[in-house]
PDB file of C-alpha atoms in Angstrom:
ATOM      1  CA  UNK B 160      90.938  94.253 100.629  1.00 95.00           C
ATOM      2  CA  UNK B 161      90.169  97.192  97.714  1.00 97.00           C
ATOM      3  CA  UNK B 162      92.899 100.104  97.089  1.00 96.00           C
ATOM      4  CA  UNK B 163      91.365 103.007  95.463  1.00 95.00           C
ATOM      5  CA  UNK B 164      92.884 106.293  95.035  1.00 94.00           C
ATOM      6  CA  UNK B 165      91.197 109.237  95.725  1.00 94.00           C
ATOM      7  CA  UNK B 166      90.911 110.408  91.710  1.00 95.00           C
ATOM      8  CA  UNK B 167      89.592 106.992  90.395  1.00 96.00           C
ATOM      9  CA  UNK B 168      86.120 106.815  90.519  1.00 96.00           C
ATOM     10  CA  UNK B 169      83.873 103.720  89.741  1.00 94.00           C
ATOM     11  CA  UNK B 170      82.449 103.226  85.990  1.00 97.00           C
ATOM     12  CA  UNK B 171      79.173 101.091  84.614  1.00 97.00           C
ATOM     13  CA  UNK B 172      80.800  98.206  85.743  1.00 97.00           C
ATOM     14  CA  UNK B 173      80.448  96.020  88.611  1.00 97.00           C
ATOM     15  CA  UNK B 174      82.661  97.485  90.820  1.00 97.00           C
ATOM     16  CA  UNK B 175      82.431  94.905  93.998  1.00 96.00           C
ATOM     17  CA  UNK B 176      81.490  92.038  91.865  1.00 96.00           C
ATOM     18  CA  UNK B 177      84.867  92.490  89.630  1.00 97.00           C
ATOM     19  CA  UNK B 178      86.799  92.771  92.597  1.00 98.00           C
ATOM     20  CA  UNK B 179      84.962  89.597  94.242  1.00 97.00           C
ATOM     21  CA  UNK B 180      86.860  87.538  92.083  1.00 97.00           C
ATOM     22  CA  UNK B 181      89.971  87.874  93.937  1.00 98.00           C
ATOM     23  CA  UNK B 182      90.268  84.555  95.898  1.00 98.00           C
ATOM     24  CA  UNK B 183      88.749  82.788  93.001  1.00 98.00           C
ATOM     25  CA  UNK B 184      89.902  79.757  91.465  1.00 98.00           C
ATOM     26  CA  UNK B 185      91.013  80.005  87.978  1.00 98.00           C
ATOM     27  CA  UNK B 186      90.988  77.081  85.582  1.00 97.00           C
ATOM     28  CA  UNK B 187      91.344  79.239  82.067  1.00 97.00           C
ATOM     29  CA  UNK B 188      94.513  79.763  80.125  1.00 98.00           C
ATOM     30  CA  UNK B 189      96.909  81.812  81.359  1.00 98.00           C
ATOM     31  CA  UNK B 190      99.555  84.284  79.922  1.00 98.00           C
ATOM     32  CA  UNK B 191     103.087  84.116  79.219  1.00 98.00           C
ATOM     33  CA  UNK B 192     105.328  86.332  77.737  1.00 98.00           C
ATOM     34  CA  UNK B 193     108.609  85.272  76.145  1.00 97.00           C
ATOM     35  CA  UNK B 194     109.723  89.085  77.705  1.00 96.00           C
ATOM     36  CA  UNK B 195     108.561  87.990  80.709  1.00 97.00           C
ATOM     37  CA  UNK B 196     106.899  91.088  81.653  1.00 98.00           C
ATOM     38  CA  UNK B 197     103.346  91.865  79.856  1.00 98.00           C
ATOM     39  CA  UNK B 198     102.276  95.430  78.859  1.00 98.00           C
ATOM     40  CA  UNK B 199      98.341  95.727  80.146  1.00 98.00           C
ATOM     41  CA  UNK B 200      98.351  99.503  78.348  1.00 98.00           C
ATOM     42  CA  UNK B 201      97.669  97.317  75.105  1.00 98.00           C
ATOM     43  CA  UNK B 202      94.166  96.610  75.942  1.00 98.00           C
ATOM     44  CA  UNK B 203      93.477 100.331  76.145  1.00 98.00           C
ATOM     45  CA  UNK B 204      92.300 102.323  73.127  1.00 98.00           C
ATOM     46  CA  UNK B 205      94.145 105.251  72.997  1.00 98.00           C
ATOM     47  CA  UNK B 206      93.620 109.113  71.405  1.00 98.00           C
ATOM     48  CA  UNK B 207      95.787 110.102  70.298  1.00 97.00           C
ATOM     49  CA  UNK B 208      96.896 106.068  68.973  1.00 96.00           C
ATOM     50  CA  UNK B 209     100.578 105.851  71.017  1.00 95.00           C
ATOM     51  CA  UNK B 210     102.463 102.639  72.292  1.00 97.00           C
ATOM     52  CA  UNK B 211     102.151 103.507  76.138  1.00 98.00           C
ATOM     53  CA  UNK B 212     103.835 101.807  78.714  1.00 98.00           C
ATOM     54  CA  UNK B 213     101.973 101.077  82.597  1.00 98.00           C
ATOM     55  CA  UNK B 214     104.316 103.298  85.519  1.00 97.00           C
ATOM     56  CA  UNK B 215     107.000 101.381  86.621  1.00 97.00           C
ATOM     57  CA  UNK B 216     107.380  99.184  83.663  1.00 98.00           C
ATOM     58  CA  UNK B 217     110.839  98.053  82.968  1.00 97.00           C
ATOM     59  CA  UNK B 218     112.299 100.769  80.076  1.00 96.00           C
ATOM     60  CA  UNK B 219     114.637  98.110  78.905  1.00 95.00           C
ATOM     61  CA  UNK B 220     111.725  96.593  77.044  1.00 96.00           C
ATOM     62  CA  UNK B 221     109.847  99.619  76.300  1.00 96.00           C
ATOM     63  CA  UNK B 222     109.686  99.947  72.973  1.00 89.00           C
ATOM     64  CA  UNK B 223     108.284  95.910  72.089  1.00 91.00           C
ATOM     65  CA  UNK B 224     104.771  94.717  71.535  1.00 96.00           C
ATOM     66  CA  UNK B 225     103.178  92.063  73.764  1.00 98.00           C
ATOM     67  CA  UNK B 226     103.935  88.757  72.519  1.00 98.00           C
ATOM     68  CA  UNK B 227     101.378  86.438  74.794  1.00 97.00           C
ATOM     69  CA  UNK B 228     101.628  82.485  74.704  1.00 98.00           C
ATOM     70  CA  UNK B 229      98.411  81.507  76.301  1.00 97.00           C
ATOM     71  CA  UNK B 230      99.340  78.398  78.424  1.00 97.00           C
ATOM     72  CA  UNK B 231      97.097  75.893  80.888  1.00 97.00           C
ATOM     73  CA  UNK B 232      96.600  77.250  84.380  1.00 97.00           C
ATOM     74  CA  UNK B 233      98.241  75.037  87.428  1.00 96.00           C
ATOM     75  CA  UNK B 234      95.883  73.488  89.042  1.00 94.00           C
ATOM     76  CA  UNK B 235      95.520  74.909  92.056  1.00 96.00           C
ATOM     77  CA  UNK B 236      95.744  78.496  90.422  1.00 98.00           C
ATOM     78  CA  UNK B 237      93.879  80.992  92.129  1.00 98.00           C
ATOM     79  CA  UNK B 238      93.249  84.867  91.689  1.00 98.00           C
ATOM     80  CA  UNK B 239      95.282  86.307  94.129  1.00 98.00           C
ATOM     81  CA  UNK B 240      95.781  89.966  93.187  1.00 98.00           C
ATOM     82  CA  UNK B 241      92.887  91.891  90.708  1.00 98.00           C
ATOM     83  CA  UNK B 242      93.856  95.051  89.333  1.00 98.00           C
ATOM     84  CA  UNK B 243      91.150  97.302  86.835  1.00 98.00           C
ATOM     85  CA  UNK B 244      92.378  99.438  84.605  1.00 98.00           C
ATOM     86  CA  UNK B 245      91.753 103.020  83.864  1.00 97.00           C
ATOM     87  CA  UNK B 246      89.804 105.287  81.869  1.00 98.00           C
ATOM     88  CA  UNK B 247      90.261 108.590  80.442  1.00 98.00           C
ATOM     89  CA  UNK B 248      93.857 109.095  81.914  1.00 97.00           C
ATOM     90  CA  UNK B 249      95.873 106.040  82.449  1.00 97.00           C
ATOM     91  CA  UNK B 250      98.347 105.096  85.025  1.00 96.00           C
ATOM     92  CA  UNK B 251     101.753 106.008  83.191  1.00 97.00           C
ATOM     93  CA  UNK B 252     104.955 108.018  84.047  1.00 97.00           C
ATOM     94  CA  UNK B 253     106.173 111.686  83.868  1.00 97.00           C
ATOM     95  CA  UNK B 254     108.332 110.625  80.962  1.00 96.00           C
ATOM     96  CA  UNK B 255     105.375 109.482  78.553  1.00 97.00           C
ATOM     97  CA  UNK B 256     103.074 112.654  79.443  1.00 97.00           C
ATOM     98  CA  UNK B 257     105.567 115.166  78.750  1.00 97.00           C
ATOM     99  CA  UNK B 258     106.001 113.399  75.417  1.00 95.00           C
ATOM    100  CA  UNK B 259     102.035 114.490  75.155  1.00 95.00           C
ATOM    101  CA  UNK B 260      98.887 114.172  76.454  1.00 94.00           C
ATOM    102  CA  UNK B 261      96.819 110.916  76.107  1.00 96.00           C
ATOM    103  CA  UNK B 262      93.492 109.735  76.522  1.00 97.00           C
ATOM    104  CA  UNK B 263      91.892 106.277  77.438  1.00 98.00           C
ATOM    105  CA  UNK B 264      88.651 106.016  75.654  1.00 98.00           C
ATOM    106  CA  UNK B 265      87.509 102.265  75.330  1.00 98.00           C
ATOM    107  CA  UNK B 266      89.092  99.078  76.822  1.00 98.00           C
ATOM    108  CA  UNK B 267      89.286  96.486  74.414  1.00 98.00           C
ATOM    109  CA  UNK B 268      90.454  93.451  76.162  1.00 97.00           C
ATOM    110  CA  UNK B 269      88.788  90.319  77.864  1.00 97.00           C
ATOM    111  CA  UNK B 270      87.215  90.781  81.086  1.00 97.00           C
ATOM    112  CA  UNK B 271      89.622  89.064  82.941  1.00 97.00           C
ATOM    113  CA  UNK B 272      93.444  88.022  81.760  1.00 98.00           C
ATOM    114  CA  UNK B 273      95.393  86.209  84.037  1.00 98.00           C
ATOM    115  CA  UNK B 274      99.279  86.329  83.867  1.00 98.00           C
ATOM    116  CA  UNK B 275     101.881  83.157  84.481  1.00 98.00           C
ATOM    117  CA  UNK B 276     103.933  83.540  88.105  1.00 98.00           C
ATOM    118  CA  UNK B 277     107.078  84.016  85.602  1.00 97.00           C
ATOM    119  CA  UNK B 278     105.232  87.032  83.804  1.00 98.00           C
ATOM    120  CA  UNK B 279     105.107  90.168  85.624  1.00 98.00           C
ATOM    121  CA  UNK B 280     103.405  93.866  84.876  1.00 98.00           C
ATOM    122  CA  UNK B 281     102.955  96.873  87.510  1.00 98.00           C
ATOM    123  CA  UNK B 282     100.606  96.519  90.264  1.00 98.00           C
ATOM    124  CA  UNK B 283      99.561  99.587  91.979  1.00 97.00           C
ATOM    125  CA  UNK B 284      96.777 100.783  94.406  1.00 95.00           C
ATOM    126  CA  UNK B 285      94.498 102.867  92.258  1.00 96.00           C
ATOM    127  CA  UNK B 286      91.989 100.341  91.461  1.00 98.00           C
ATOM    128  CA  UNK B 287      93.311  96.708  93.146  1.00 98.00           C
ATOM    129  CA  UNK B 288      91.892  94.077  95.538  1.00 98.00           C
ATOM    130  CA  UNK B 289      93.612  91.152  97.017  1.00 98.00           C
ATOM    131  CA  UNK B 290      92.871  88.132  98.856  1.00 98.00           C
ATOM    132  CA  UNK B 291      93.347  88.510 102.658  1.00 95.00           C
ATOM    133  CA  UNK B 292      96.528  86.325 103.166  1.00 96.00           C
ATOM    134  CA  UNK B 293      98.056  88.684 100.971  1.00 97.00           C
ATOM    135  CA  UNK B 294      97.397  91.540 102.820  1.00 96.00           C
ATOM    136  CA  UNK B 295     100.651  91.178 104.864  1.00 95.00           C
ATOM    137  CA  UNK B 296     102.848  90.963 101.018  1.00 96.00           C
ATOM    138  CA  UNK B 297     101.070  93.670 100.007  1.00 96.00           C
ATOM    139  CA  UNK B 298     103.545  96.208 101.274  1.00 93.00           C
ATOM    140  CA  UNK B 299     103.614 100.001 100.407  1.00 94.00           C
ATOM    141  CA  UNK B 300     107.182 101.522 100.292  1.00 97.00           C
ATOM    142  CA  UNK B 301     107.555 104.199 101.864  1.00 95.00           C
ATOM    143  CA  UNK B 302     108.702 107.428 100.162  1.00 95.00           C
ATOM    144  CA  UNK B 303     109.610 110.829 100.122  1.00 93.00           C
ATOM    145  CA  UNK B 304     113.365 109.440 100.969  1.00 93.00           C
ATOM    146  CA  UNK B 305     115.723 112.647 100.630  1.00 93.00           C
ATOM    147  CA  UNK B 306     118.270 111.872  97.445  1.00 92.00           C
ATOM    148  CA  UNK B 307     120.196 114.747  95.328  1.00 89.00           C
ATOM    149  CA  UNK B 308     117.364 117.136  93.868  1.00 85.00           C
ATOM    150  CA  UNK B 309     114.690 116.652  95.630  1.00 88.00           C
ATOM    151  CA  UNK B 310     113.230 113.418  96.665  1.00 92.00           C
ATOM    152  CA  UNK B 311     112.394 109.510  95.578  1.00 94.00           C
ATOM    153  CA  UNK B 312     108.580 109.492  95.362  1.00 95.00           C
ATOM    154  CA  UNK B 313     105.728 107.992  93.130  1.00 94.00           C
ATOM    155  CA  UNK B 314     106.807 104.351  93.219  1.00 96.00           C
ATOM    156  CA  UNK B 315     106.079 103.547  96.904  1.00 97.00           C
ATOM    157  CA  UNK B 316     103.122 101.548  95.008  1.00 97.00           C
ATOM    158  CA  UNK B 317     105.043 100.006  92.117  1.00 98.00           C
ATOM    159  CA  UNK B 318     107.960  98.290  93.460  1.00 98.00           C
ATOM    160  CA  UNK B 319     105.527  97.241  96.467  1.00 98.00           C
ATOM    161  CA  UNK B 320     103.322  95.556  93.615  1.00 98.00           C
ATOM    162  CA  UNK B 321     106.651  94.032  92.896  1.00 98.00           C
ATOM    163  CA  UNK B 322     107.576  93.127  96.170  1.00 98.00           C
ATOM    164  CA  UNK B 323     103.766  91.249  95.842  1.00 98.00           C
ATOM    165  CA  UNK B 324     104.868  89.247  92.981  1.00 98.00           C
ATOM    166  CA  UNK B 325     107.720  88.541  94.126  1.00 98.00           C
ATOM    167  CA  UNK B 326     106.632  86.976  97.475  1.00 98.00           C
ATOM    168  CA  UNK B 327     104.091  85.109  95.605  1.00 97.00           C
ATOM    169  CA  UNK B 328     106.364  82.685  93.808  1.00 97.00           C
ATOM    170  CA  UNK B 329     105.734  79.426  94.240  1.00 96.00           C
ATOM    171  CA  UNK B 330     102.105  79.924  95.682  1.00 97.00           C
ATOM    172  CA  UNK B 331      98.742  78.848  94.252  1.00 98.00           C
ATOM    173  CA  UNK B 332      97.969  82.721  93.988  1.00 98.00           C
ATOM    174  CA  UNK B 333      98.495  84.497  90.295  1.00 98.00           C
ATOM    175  CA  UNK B 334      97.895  88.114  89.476  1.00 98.00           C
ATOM    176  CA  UNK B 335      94.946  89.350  87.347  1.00 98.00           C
ATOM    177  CA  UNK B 336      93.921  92.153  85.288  1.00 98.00           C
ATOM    178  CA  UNK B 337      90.917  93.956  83.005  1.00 98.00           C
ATOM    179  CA  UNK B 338      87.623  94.518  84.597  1.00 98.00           C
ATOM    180  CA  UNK B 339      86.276  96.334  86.806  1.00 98.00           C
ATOM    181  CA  UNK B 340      87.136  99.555  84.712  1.00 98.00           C
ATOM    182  CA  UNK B 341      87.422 102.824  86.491  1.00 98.00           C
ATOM    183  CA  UNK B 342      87.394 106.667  85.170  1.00 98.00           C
ATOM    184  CA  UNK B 343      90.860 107.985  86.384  1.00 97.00           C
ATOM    185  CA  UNK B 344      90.311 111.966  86.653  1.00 95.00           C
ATOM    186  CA  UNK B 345      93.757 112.699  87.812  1.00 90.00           C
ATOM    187  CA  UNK B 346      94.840 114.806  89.907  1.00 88.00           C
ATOM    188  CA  UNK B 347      96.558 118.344  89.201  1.00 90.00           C
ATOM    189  CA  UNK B 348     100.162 117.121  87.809  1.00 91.00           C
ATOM    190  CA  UNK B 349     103.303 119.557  87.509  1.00 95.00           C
ATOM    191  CA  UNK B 350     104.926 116.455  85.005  1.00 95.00           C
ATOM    192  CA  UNK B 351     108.451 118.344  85.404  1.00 95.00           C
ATOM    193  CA  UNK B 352     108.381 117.970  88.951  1.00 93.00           C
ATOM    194  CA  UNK B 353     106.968 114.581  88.602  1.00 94.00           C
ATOM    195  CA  UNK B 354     109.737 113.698  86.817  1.00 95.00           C
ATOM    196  CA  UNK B 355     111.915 114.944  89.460  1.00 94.00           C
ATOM    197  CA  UNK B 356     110.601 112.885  91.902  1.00 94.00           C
ATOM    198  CA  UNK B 357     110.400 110.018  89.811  1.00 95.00           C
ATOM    199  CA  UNK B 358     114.298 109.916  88.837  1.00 94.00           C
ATOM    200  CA  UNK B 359     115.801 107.496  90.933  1.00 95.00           C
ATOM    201  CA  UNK B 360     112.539 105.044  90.696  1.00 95.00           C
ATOM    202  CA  UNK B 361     112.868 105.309  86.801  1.00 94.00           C
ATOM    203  CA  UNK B 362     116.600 104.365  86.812  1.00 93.00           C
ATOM    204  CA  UNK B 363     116.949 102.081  89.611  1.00 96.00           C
ATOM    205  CA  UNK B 364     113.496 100.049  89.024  1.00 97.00           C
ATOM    206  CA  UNK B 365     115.001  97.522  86.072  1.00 97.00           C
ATOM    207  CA  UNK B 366     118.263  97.212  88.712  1.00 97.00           C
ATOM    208  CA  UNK B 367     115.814  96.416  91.590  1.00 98.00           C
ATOM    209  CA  UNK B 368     113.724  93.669  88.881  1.00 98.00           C
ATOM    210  CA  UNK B 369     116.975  92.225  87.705  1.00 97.00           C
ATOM    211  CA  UNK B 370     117.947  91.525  91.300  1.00 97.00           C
ATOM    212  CA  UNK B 371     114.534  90.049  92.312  1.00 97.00           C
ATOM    213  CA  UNK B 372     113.806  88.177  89.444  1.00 97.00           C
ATOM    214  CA  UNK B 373     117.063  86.290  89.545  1.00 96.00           C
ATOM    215  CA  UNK B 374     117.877  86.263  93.254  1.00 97.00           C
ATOM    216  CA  UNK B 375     115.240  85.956  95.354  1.00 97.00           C
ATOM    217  CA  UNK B 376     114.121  82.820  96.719  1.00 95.00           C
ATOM    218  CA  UNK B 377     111.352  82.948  99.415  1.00 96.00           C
ATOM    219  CA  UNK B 378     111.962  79.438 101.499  1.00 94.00           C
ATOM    220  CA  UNK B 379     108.625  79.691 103.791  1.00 94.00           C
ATOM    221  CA  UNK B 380     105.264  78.403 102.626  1.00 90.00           C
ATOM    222  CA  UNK B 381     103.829  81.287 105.055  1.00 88.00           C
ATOM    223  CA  UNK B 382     103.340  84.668 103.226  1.00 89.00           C
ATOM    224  CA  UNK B 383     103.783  86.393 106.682  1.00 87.00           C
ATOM    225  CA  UNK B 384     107.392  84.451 107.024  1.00 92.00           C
ATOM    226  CA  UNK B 385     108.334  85.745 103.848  1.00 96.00           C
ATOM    227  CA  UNK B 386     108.405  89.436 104.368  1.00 97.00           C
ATOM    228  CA  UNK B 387     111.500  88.914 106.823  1.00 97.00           C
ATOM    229  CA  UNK B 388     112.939  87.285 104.058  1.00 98.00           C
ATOM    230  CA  UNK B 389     112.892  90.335 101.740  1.00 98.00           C
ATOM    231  CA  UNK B 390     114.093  92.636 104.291  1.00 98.00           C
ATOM    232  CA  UNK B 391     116.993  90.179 105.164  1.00 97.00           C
ATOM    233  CA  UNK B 392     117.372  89.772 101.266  1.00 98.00           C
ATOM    234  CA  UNK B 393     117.075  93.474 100.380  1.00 98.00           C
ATOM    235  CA  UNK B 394     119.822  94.229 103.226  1.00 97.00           C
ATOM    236  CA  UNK B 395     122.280  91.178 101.887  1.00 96.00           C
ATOM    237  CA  UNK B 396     121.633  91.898  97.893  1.00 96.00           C
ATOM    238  CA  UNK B 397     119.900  94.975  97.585  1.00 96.00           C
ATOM    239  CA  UNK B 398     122.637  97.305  99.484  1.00 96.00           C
ATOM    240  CA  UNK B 399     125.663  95.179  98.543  1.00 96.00           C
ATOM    241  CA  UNK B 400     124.922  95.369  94.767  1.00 96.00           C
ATOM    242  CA  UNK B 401     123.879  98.758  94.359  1.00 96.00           C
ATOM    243  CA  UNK B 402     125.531 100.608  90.992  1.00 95.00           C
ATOM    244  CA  UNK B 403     127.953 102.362  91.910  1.00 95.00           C
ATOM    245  CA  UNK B 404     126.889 105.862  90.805  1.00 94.00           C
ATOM    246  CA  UNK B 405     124.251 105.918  93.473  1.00 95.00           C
ATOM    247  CA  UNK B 406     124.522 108.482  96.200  1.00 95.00           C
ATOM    248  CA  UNK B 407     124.412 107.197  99.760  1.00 96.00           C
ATOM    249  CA  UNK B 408     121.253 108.148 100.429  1.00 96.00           C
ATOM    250  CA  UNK B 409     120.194 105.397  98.413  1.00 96.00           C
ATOM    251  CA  UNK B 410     121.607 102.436 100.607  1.00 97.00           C
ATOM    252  CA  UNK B 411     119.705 104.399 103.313  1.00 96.00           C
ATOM    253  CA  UNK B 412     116.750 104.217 101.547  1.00 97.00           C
ATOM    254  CA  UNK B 413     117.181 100.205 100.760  1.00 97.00           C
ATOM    255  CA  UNK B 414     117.983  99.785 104.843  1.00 97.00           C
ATOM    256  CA  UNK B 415     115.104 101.767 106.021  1.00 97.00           C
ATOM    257  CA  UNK B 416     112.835  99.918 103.520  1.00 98.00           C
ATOM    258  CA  UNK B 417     113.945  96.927 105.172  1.00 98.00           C
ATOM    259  CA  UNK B 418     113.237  98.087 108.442  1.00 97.00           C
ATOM    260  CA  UNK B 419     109.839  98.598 107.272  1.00 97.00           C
ATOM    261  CA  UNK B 420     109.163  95.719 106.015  1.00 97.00           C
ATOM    262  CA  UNK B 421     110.121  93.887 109.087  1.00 96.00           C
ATOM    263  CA  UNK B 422     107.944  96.346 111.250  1.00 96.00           C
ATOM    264  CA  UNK B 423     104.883  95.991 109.397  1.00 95.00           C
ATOM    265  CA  UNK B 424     105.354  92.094 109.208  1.00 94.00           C
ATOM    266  CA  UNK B 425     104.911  92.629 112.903  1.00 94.00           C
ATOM    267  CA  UNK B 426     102.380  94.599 113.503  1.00 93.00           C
ATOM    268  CA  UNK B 427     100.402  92.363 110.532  1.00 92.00           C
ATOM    269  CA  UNK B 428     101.096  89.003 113.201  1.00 89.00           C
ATOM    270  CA  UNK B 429      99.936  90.704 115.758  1.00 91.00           C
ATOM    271  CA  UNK B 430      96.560  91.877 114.615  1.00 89.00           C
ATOM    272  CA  UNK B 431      96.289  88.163 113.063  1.00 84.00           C
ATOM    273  CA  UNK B 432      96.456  89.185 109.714  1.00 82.00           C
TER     274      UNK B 432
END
């Protein structure tokens, strides 16, 4: 299955034929990062030249260059999850385009670059393909979820790309990046209001990692039996740990997400998905 927003449009590359190699095995090195999280905005040449960060990317390691260890691949690894980077105007957040604009003129990285389970980086839908038993893990959070000032929008696609890796752990499937490039003409943006929406992603997205990362533990060796597991886990961790400076309409949020997540789990066993 291919996500494609509406304002990315297909370069001179092989559009179907990069995406094809979802599902593939992969016997090449793969990458670490000591960080744990890799920043794919490096293998983007930039005007102006800035240190750029991918939307949703933690902001308590903003700020560091990538510091890859290029390790053997498992040997069952397989591409589970391809994601093509942008052109032109890349995929980052309210905060770095009010700091100014910036364009992506070249990509200067390998074709492909697969990351370690342990190493993580934003997924999102404007230019991504997975393999069909993932279809089920690849969940879209709902948004638009009332909170103080306005609402909590514009990650429903990042923290489901984390939900992703996170249900992956411990399967043959690893996440991929690079090629096929696309030409992201984005949108009209109000960045203020983007911002706005954006708020309580921004500051509750390295809470949400932390908690993932160190807590959850899919048990079933079915992807479909794991997405009952996150919405039991983000029910049992997620609302009980919340910071306390969150308004309540942030538990709400966590709860209906979990709801979700347990709805679409059943419509995707139904259909046989």
């Amino acid at each position: 299955m291919v996500a494609m927003d509406d304002d990315n449009f297909p370069t001179d590359d092989d559009f179907i034929g990069g995406h094809q190699r979802s599902g593939q095995k992969w016997t090449g090195p793969i990458v670490r990062e000591p960080a744990r999280f890799h920043n794919i905005c490096e293998y983007l040449t930039l005007e102006p030249h800035r240190l750029i960060f991918p939307r949703g990317f933690p902001f308590q390691l903003r700020g560091h260059v990538n510091q890859p260890e290029f390790v053997l691949s498992p040997k069952d690894a397989t591409i589970g999850v391809t994601e093509g980077l942008w052109l032109d105007e890349p995929d980052v957040d309210a905060t770095t385009w009010l700091n100014g604009r910036v364009k992506g003129v070249r990509y200067n990285g390998p074709d492909l670059f697969v990351l370690d389970q342990s190493t993580w980086s934003p997924i999102n839908t404007q230019n991504t393909s997975v393999v069909r038993e993932l279809i089920p893990a690849f969940v879209f959070v709902t948004m638009a979820c009332p909170v103080p000032g306005g609402v909590l929008d514009r990650y429903g696609d990042i923290w489901g790309g984390y939900f992703l890796l996170a249900l992956m752990q411990g399967t043959k499937y690893h996440a991929a990046f690079g090629r096929p490039l696309v030409h992201h003409r984005r949108n009209p943006h109000n960045y203020v209001d983007d911002l706005r929406h954006e708020y309580w992603g921004v500051i509750l997205t390295d809470w949400l990692l932390h908690l993932l990362r160190n807590s959850f533990k899919p048990r079933s060796r079915n992807l479909s039996d794991r997405l009952p597991e996150l919405a039991e886990f983000l029910e049992a961790e997620g609302v009980t740990q919340l910071p306390g400076w969150c308004p309540p309409e942030i538990k709400r949020f966590l709860q209906s997400t979990a709801e979700n997540i347990r709805e679409w789990s059943s419509a995707c066993q139904q259909v046989g998905v």
